[in-house]
Amino acid sequence: MTRKVPRHVAVIMDGNGRWAKAGGKVRLAGHRAGADTLDRVMHLCREAGVEYLTVYAFSTENWKRSKTEVSGLMKLLSSYIRNKEKELVANSVRFRVIGRRSDLSEKLQAEIANLEEKTKDGAFTLVVALSYGGRDEIIRAAKRWRDASKPGSDLDEGLFSSFLDTADIPDPDLLIRTSGELRLSNFLLWQAAYAEFYFTPVLWPDFGKEEFEQALEAYSHRERRMGARPAK
Ligand code: IPE
Ligand code: IPE
Ligand code: MG
């Protein structure tokens, strides 16, 4: 029997700071190690037949962190985006960003737009949530819908979804959070309505093949009823 594989995996990449602290390193070293984990997990997703990977890289709340950490993270993101073009194109990865882009520097916004354009024909989709908050995304979608429709227009779930940042991306099937925290922290509030959750105490920089395998294995045993029950 073939194993049920999630089409879309979403990950709250958490625990970089604790990983750094445990090794006597600065927090940014944890984020750097976290970026390597992302490459590893993307490779594992493609091997497993997953088609979409969405990762939470920076939340709308993460701006509250120290200036040093925020600027270090922005530099890391910028260099990741600049250095990955060749590799992503060669591996047929489509790069996408969701979140409140206007918060990012113009330079970073331009780098993102460039990478999205260069990778737009990729078969596998990597979605990076940047200055992303589920509530913020819903508010921006509501405003876009308001501005695009005639007064008194009707709205349904399908139409509303088309105004979200994830308009052309299917909902996540499996949502993983590392580092032992058991919360969503404002990630994909709308899209995760029926996602299967997998929590692990492993810190993101330590998350590897074995842990990913365990998450896929757990997912394959989940019964996704979506509220329905077979008629008896
Ligand atoms: C996740 O790791 C990465 C970001 C939020 C940018 P953290 O930085 O939250 O790590 P902990 O939770 O402090 O260990
Ligand atoms: C969520 O992690 C955001 C990212 C992983 C980018 P946080 O570490 O910021 O979340 P809280 O503060 O523990 O809820
Ligand atoms: Mg954290």
mmCIF file of C-alpha atoms and ligand atoms in Angstrom:
data_model
loop_
_atom_site.group_PDB
_atom_site.id
_atom_site.type_symbol
_atom_site.label_atom_id
_atom_site.label_comp_id
_atom_site.label_asym_id
_atom_site.label_seq_id
_atom_site.Cartn_x
_atom_site.Cartn_y
_atom_site.Cartn_z
ATOM 1 C CA MET A 1 0.000 0.000 0.000
ATOM 2 C CA THR A 2 1.343 3.434 -0.837
ATOM 3 C CA ARG A 3 1.621 5.851 2.040
ATOM 4 C CA LYS A 4 -0.537 8.977 2.141
ATOM 5 C CA VAL A 5 1.774 11.975 1.572
ATOM 6 C CA PRO A 6 0.752 15.572 2.367
ATOM 7 C CA ARG A 7 0.601 17.767 -0.707
ATOM 8 C CA HIS A 8 1.409 20.873 1.316
ATOM 9 C CA VAL A 9 3.580 20.956 4.448
ATOM 10 C CA ALA A 10 3.735 24.115 6.576
ATOM 11 C CA VAL A 11 6.390 24.604 9.244
ATOM 12 C CA ILE A 12 6.753 26.946 12.194
ATOM 13 C CA MET A 13 10.551 26.859 12.333
ATOM 14 C CA ASP A 14 10.995 27.492 16.041
ATOM 15 C CA GLY A 15 13.812 27.066 18.544
ATOM 16 C CA ASN A 16 16.770 28.732 16.819
ATOM 17 C CA GLY A 17 17.441 30.984 19.809
ATOM 18 C CA ARG A 18 17.375 28.132 22.324
ATOM 19 C CA TRP A 19 19.617 26.050 20.068
ATOM 20 C CA ALA A 20 22.173 28.877 19.946
ATOM 21 C CA LYS A 21 22.013 29.440 23.682
ATOM 22 C CA ALA A 22 22.587 25.746 24.399
ATOM 23 C CA GLY A 23 25.726 25.859 22.265
ATOM 24 C CA GLY A 24 26.983 29.112 23.777
ATOM 25 C CA LYS A 25 26.411 30.985 20.515
ATOM 26 C CA VAL A 26 24.687 34.241 19.612
ATOM 27 C CA ARG A 27 21.034 34.029 18.510
ATOM 28 C CA LEU A 28 21.924 34.837 14.926
ATOM 29 C CA ALA A 29 24.089 31.713 14.741
ATOM 30 C CA GLY A 30 20.909 29.790 15.528
ATOM 31 C CA HIS A 31 19.085 31.507 12.684
ATOM 32 C CA ARG A 32 21.956 30.694 10.317
ATOM 33 C CA ALA A 33 21.786 27.041 11.309
ATOM 34 C CA GLY A 34 18.013 27.268 10.821
ATOM 35 C CA ALA A 35 18.503 28.377 7.222
ATOM 36 C CA ASP A 36 20.563 25.226 6.574
ATOM 37 C CA THR A 37 17.763 23.139 8.058
ATOM 38 C CA LEU A 38 15.346 24.765 5.639
ATOM 39 C CA ASP A 39 17.455 23.611 2.688
ATOM 40 C CA ARG A 40 17.553 20.101 4.124
ATOM 41 C CA VAL A 41 13.816 19.941 4.738
ATOM 42 C CA MET A 42 13.012 21.311 1.299
ATOM 43 C CA HIS A 43 15.117 18.522 -0.194
ATOM 44 C CA LEU A 44 13.312 15.942 1.958
ATOM 45 C CA CYS A 45 9.925 17.324 0.885
ATOM 46 C CA ARG A 46 10.799 17.012 -2.777
ATOM 47 C CA GLU A 47 12.080 13.470 -2.275
ATOM 48 C CA ALA A 48 8.867 12.510 -0.492
ATOM 49 C CA GLY A 49 6.597 13.909 -3.198
ATOM 50 C CA VAL A 50 5.359 16.954 -1.271
ATOM 51 C CA GLU A 51 4.493 19.780 -3.720
ATOM 52 C CA TYR A 52 4.325 22.844 -1.444
ATOM 53 C CA LEU A 53 6.408 23.849 1.571
ATOM 54 C CA THR A 54 5.462 26.970 3.531
ATOM 55 C CA VAL A 55 7.795 28.170 6.259
ATOM 56 C CA TYR A 56 7.257 30.819 8.925
ATOM 57 C CA ALA A 57 10.440 32.878 8.792
ATOM 58 C CA PHE A 58 9.413 36.158 10.463
ATOM 59 C CA SER A 59 6.114 37.132 12.058
ATOM 60 C CA THR A 60 4.435 40.541 12.299
ATOM 61 C CA GLU A 61 5.206 40.240 16.034
ATOM 62 C CA ASN A 62 8.909 39.480 15.520
ATOM 63 C CA TRP A 63 9.539 43.206 14.854
ATOM 64 C CA LYS A 64 9.355 43.533 18.652
ATOM 65 C CA ARG A 65 12.708 41.735 19.017
ATOM 66 C CA SER A 66 15.988 43.588 19.570
ATOM 67 C CA LYS A 67 17.302 45.803 16.791
ATOM 68 C CA THR A 68 20.361 43.576 16.466
ATOM 69 C CA GLU A 69 18.312 40.414 16.022
ATOM 70 C CA VAL A 70 15.862 42.002 13.571
ATOM 71 C CA SER A 71 18.586 43.493 11.394
ATOM 72 C CA GLY A 72 20.583 40.264 11.536
ATOM 73 C CA LEU A 73 17.531 38.297 10.401
ATOM 74 C CA MET A 74 16.804 40.746 7.573
ATOM 75 C CA LYS A 75 20.410 40.473 6.360
ATOM 76 C CA LEU A 76 20.240 36.693 6.539
ATOM 77 C CA LEU A 77 17.005 36.660 4.542
ATOM 78 C CA SER A 78 18.443 39.013 1.977
ATOM 79 C CA SER A 79 21.589 36.947 1.492
ATOM 80 C CA TYR A 80 19.544 33.728 1.346
ATOM 81 C CA ILE A 81 17.428 35.223 -1.427
ATOM 82 C CA ARG A 82 20.450 36.535 -3.359
ATOM 83 C CA ASN A 83 22.468 33.328 -3.056
ATOM 84 C CA LYS A 84 19.781 30.788 -3.830
ATOM 85 C CA GLU A 85 18.690 31.833 -7.303
ATOM 86 C CA LYS A 86 20.819 29.330 -9.232
ATOM 87 C CA GLU A 87 20.038 26.434 -6.937
ATOM 88 C CA LEU A 88 16.299 27.082 -6.907
ATOM 89 C CA VAL A 89 16.121 27.417 -10.691
ATOM 90 C CA ALA A 90 18.242 24.262 -11.174
ATOM 91 C CA ASN A 91 15.931 22.322 -8.847
ATOM 92 C CA SER A 92 12.726 23.723 -10.359
ATOM 93 C CA VAL A 93 11.664 25.451 -7.147
ATOM 94 C CA ARG A 94 9.149 28.291 -7.372
ATOM 95 C CA PHE A 95 9.883 30.860 -4.664
ATOM 96 C CA ARG A 96 7.029 32.868 -3.148
ATOM 97 C CA VAL A 97 6.683 35.283 -0.253
ATOM 98 C CA ILE A 98 3.522 35.862 1.799
ATOM 99 C CA GLY A 99 3.155 38.600 4.378
ATOM 100 C CA ARG A 100 3.134 42.383 4.671
ATOM 101 C CA ARG A 101 5.843 43.183 2.156
ATOM 102 C CA SER A 102 5.555 46.931 2.684
ATOM 103 C CA ASP A 103 7.277 46.400 6.080
ATOM 104 C CA LEU A 104 10.441 45.205 4.329
ATOM 105 C CA SER A 105 13.164 47.454 2.945
ATOM 106 C CA GLU A 106 12.804 48.420 -0.714
ATOM 107 C CA LYS A 107 15.983 46.537 -1.471
ATOM 108 C CA LEU A 108 14.653 43.331 0.058
ATOM 109 C CA GLN A 109 11.299 43.790 -1.698
ATOM 110 C CA ALA A 110 13.123 44.108 -5.022
ATOM 111 C CA GLU A 111 15.242 41.005 -4.323
ATOM 112 C CA ILE A 112 12.101 39.037 -3.513
ATOM 113 C CA ALA A 113 10.289 40.206 -6.652
ATOM 114 C CA ASN A 114 13.325 39.290 -8.737
ATOM 115 C CA LEU A 115 13.571 35.771 -7.286
ATOM 116 C CA GLU A 116 9.825 35.210 -7.643
ATOM 117 C CA GLU A 117 10.030 36.203 -11.297
ATOM 118 C CA LYS A 118 13.122 34.079 -12.028
ATOM 119 C CA THR A 119 11.622 30.977 -10.402
ATOM 120 C CA LYS A 120 7.997 31.370 -11.475
ATOM 121 C CA ASP A 121 7.930 28.200 -13.590
ATOM 122 C CA GLY A 122 9.244 25.880 -10.862
ATOM 123 C CA ALA A 123 7.343 22.653 -10.171
ATOM 124 C CA PHE A 124 7.855 22.631 -6.390
ATOM 125 C CA THR A 125 6.685 25.697 -4.439
ATOM 126 C CA LEU A 126 8.575 27.155 -1.489
ATOM 127 C CA VAL A 127 6.487 29.780 0.299
ATOM 128 C CA VAL A 128 8.291 31.966 2.829
ATOM 129 C CA ALA A 129 6.126 33.833 5.336
ATOM 130 C CA LEU A 130 7.875 37.154 5.959
ATOM 131 C CA SER A 131 6.493 39.857 8.204
ATOM 132 C CA TYR A 132 3.528 37.543 8.156
ATOM 133 C CA GLY A 133 0.604 37.417 10.555
ATOM 134 C CA GLY A 134 -2.609 35.515 9.918
ATOM 135 C CA ARG A 135 -4.771 38.317 11.267
ATOM 136 C CA ASP A 136 -2.899 40.925 9.250
ATOM 137 C CA GLU A 137 -3.324 38.845 6.090
ATOM 138 C CA ILE A 138 -7.076 38.523 6.699
ATOM 139 C CA ILE A 139 -7.442 42.278 7.240
ATOM 140 C CA ARG A 140 -5.447 43.068 4.088
ATOM 141 C CA ALA A 141 -7.575 40.559 2.133
ATOM 142 C CA ALA A 142 -10.783 42.130 3.449
ATOM 143 C CA LYS A 143 -9.594 45.568 2.354
ATOM 144 C CA ARG A 144 -8.598 44.289 -1.083
ATOM 145 C CA TRP A 145 -11.993 42.662 -1.496
ATOM 146 C CA ARG A 146 -13.726 45.871 -0.422
ATOM 147 C CA ASP A 147 -11.711 47.931 -2.893
ATOM 148 C CA ALA A 148 -12.300 45.464 -5.738
ATOM 149 C CA SER A 149 -16.038 44.976 -5.346
ATOM 150 C CA LYS A 150 -19.208 46.993 -5.744
ATOM 151 C CA PRO A 151 -21.004 48.094 -2.575
ATOM 152 C CA GLY A 152 -23.408 45.389 -1.383
ATOM 153 C CA SER A 153 -21.498 42.579 -3.170
ATOM 154 C CA ASP A 154 -21.766 39.105 -1.689
ATOM 155 C CA LEU A 155 -18.796 37.222 -0.299
ATOM 156 C CA ASP A 156 -18.159 33.523 0.226
ATOM 157 C CA GLU A 157 -15.186 31.456 1.403
ATOM 158 C CA GLY A 158 -13.878 30.732 -2.088
ATOM 159 C CA LEU A 159 -13.978 34.360 -3.133
ATOM 160 C CA PHE A 160 -12.429 35.550 0.117
ATOM 161 C CA SER A 161 -9.580 33.014 -0.238
ATOM 162 C CA SER A 162 -8.740 34.510 -3.611
ATOM 163 C CA PHE A 163 -7.871 37.798 -1.873
ATOM 164 C CA LEU A 164 -5.454 36.189 0.591
ATOM 165 C CA ASP A 165 -1.683 36.158 -0.050
ATOM 166 C CA THR A 166 -2.046 32.407 -0.628
ATOM 167 C CA ALA A 167 -4.654 32.812 -3.403
ATOM 168 C CA ASP A 168 -3.162 30.202 -5.737
ATOM 169 C CA ILE A 169 -1.748 27.895 -3.062
ATOM 170 C CA PRO A 170 -3.737 24.957 -1.625
ATOM 171 C CA ASP A 171 -4.335 24.840 2.139
ATOM 172 C CA PRO A 172 -1.647 23.060 4.173
ATOM 173 C CA ASP A 173 -2.323 19.389 4.920
ATOM 174 C CA LEU A 174 0.329 18.992 7.606
ATOM 175 C CA LEU A 175 1.523 21.727 9.964
ATOM 176 C CA ILE A 176 4.707 21.060 11.935
ATOM 177 C CA ARG A 177 5.967 23.143 14.847
ATOM 178 C CA THR A 178 9.351 22.456 16.364
ATOM 179 C CA SER A 179 10.795 23.345 19.784
ATOM 180 C CA GLY A 180 7.931 22.112 21.933
ATOM 181 C CA GLU A 181 5.681 25.171 21.729
ATOM 182 C CA LEU A 182 2.029 24.222 21.277
ATOM 183 C CA ARG A 183 0.544 27.247 19.542
ATOM 184 C CA LEU A 184 0.007 28.802 16.127
ATOM 185 C CA SER A 185 1.565 32.204 16.900
ATOM 186 C CA ASN A 186 -0.606 33.853 14.218
ATOM 187 C CA PHE A 187 0.455 31.497 11.394
ATOM 188 C CA LEU A 188 -1.952 30.619 8.549
ATOM 189 C CA LEU A 189 -5.055 31.177 10.689
ATOM 190 C CA TRP A 190 -7.454 30.879 7.753
ATOM 191 C CA GLN A 191 -5.596 28.225 5.771
ATOM 192 C CA ALA A 192 -4.927 25.817 8.653
ATOM 193 C CA ALA A 193 -8.640 25.273 9.343
ATOM 194 C CA TYR A 194 -8.300 21.547 8.609
ATOM 195 C CA ALA A 195 -4.546 20.991 8.733
ATOM 196 C CA GLU A 196 -3.192 18.061 10.723
ATOM 197 C CA PHE A 197 -0.839 19.273 13.473
ATOM 198 C CA TYR A 198 2.476 17.712 14.412
ATOM 199 C CA PHE A 199 4.462 19.051 17.339
ATOM 200 C CA THR A 200 7.982 17.985 18.244
ATOM 201 C CA PRO A 201 10.306 19.129 21.049
ATOM 202 C CA VAL A 202 13.278 19.053 18.642
ATOM 203 C CA LEU A 203 14.737 22.522 18.010
ATOM 204 C CA TRP A 204 14.578 23.632 14.364
ATOM 205 C CA PRO A 205 18.367 23.558 13.706
ATOM 206 C CA ASP A 206 18.379 19.913 14.908
ATOM 207 C CA PHE A 207 15.374 18.883 12.801
ATOM 208 C CA GLY A 208 16.482 16.336 10.219
ATOM 209 C CA LYS A 209 15.575 13.350 8.103
ATOM 210 C CA GLU A 210 14.529 11.178 11.019
ATOM 211 C CA GLU A 211 12.209 13.805 12.501
ATOM 212 C CA PHE A 212 10.709 14.612 9.102
ATOM 213 C CA GLU A 213 10.086 10.906 8.505
ATOM 214 C CA GLN A 214 8.312 10.690 11.875
ATOM 215 C CA ALA A 215 6.072 13.615 10.978
ATOM 216 C CA LEU A 216 5.160 12.046 7.618
ATOM 217 C CA GLU A 217 4.535 8.727 9.316
ATOM 218 C CA ALA A 218 2.209 10.347 11.876
ATOM 219 C CA TYR A 219 0.372 12.160 9.086
ATOM 220 C CA SER A 220 -0.154 8.944 7.134
ATOM 221 C CA HIS A 221 -2.139 7.513 10.055
ATOM 222 C CA ARG A 222 -4.399 10.522 10.502
ATOM 223 C CA GLU A 223 -7.993 10.160 9.436
ATOM 224 C CA ARG A 224 -9.026 13.418 7.787
ATOM 225 C CA ARG A 225 -12.766 13.490 8.166
ATOM 226 C CA MET A 226 -13.287 17.212 7.617
ATOM 227 C CA GLY A 227 -16.445 17.053 9.685
ATOM 228 C CA ALA A 228 -18.102 14.314 7.623
ATOM 229 C CA ARG A 229 -18.877 10.715 8.620
ATOM 230 C CA PRO A 230 -19.535 7.806 6.268
ATOM 231 C CA ALA A 231 -23.218 6.898 5.992
ATOM 232 C CA LYS A 232 -24.000 3.599 7.721
HETATM 233 C C1 IPE B 1 12.480 30.863 15.337
HETATM 234 O O1 IPE B 1 13.392 30.735 16.366
HETATM 235 C C2 IPE B 1 12.911 31.855 14.285
HETATM 236 C C3 IPE B 1 12.235 33.154 14.351
HETATM 237 C C4 IPE B 1 11.214 33.456 15.098
HETATM 238 C C5 IPE B 1 12.761 34.202 13.510
HETATM 239 P P1 IPE B 1 13.322 31.680 17.637
HETATM 240 O O2 IPE B 1 14.217 32.837 17.413
HETATM 241 O O3 IPE B 1 11.919 31.994 17.982
HETATM 242 O O4 IPE B 1 13.950 30.723 18.746
HETATM 243 P P2 IPE B 1 13.537 30.630 20.261
HETATM 244 O O5 IPE B 1 12.062 30.384 20.311
HETATM 245 O O6 IPE B 1 13.927 31.927 20.891
HETATM 246 O O7 IPE B 1 14.331 29.468 20.769
HETATM 247 C C1 IPE B 2 6.825 32.117 15.592
HETATM 248 O O1 IPE B 2 7.807 31.893 16.531
HETATM 249 C C2 IPE B 2 7.387 32.869 14.440
HETATM 250 C C3 IPE B 2 8.383 32.158 13.640
HETATM 251 C C4 IPE B 2 8.786 30.933 13.792
HETATM 252 C C5 IPE B 2 8.935 32.925 12.554
HETATM 253 P P1 IPE B 2 8.000 32.828 17.804
HETATM 254 O O2 IPE B 2 9.108 32.220 18.558
HETATM 255 O O3 IPE B 2 8.136 34.234 17.385
HETATM 256 O O4 IPE B 2 6.608 32.654 18.543
HETATM 257 P P2 IPE B 2 6.240 32.823 20.070
HETATM 258 O O5 IPE B 2 6.682 34.200 20.484
HETATM 259 O O6 IPE B 2 6.960 31.748 20.815
HETATM 260 O O7 IPE B 2 4.750 32.629 20.115
HETATM 261 MG MG MG B 3 10.541 31.084 19.151
#
